[in-house]
Amino acid sequence: MQNKLNETDKTSGSEILLVAACHLPTPWATFELHGFEEVASGREHVALTLGAVADGAPVLTRVHSECLTGDALFSQRCDCGPQLEAALAAIATEGRGVLLYLRQEGRGIGLLNKIRAYALQDQGADTVEANEHLGFPADSRDYSVAAAMLRSLGIATLKLMTNNPRKVHALERYDIAVAERVPHIIEPNPHNAGYLRTKAERLGHLFPWPEA
Ligand SMILES: Nc1nc2c(ncn2[C@@H]2O[C@H](COP(=O)(O)OP(=O)(O)OP(=O)(O)O)[C@@H](O)[C@H]2O)c(=O)[nH]1
Ligand SMILES: [Zn+2]
């Protein structure tokens, strides 16, 4: 691990620095936690790995975008928290895998703008309309930093846990191969059913949306 510290990756469009790594015990497994800095923006991202991920075989992978409300505050407006837990559990069951935790909150618009978007949704807008009303695209995320982090960890081929085909294509654009898309579907609740329906109908997510 030590010899990888301070390694940079400029090949994917994002220059990153692997700053430090440590063990991270969790309820599912003791992962290795790798802390990265995105040089241009100073944004800090982390990766959790388990097992020998750099051996060339496809790696069970979750590329998770930050959702403070869902990941840390138990929000039921979205499916992020349960998806995060399910991904860590799946990697632990497999005994090998990686979870990238990317600091692109609110599909890239940031926490406070996401709260603005939620306020508009409280008035009846859907998640796409709310972003557009605020002057943002429906999804501003960029996966070049994800590709750089994967490369730094020695990972080139994924079994990617996602329902979002645009995430698959975005990673492939940065020369990360997705050998398999693994559906990552969470049972809906009464608060997120509309959000999941909009993701299916307007954002192209691949899951059957709940009946109204
Ligand atoms: N702007 C905005 N962002 C949201 C909203 N709800 C969740 N998010 C953000 O959306 C991101 C998660 O993206 P999702 O669209 O739920 O899922 P995904 O990552 O594209 O796809 P999966 O891999 O299938 O989970 C996180 O950064 C959340 O903070 C919302 O209503 N508005
Ligand atoms: Zn969320």
Short mmCIF file of N, CA and C and ligand atoms in Angstrom, two decimals, residues 67 69-71 78-81 114 118 195, ligand 2:
data_model
loop_
_atom_site.label_atom_id
_atom_site.label_comp_id
_atom_site.label_asym_id
_atom_site.label_seq_id
_atom_site.Cartn_x
_atom_site.Cartn_y
_atom_site.Cartn_z
N CYS A 67 -24.82 11.34 -0.87
CA CYS A 67 -26.17 11.80 -0.55
C CYS A 67 -26.22 11.93 0.96
N THR A 69 -28.21 13.32 2.96
CA THR A 69 -29.52 13.08 3.56
C THR A 69 -29.87 11.60 3.60
N GLY A 70 -29.54 10.88 2.55
CA GLY A 70 -29.87 9.46 2.50
C GLY A 70 -28.84 8.58 3.18
N ASP A 71 -27.56 8.91 2.99
CA ASP A 71 -26.48 8.04 3.49
C ASP A 71 -26.29 8.19 5.00
N CYS A 78 -35.15 9.07 -1.01
CA CYS A 78 -34.41 8.43 -2.10
C CYS A 78 -34.05 7.01 -1.66
N ASP A 79 -33.27 6.33 -2.50
CA ASP A 79 -32.88 4.95 -2.18
C ASP A 79 -31.39 4.84 -1.85
N CYS A 80 -30.73 5.98 -1.61
CA CYS A 80 -29.26 5.97 -1.50
C CYS A 80 -28.75 5.21 -0.28
N GLY A 81 -29.34 5.45 0.89
CA GLY A 81 -28.85 4.80 2.10
C GLY A 81 -28.92 3.28 2.00
N LYS A 114 -29.39 20.90 -3.56
CA LYS A 114 -30.30 19.74 -3.48
C LYS A 114 -31.45 20.05 -2.52
N TYR A 118 -35.28 19.93 -3.31
CA TYR A 118 -36.27 19.20 -2.49
C TYR A 118 -37.43 20.12 -2.12
N TYR A 195 -40.15 9.41 -6.70
CA TYR A 195 -38.77 9.67 -7.13
C TYR A 195 -38.25 8.52 -7.99
ZN ZN B 2 -30.20 10.02 -1.90
#
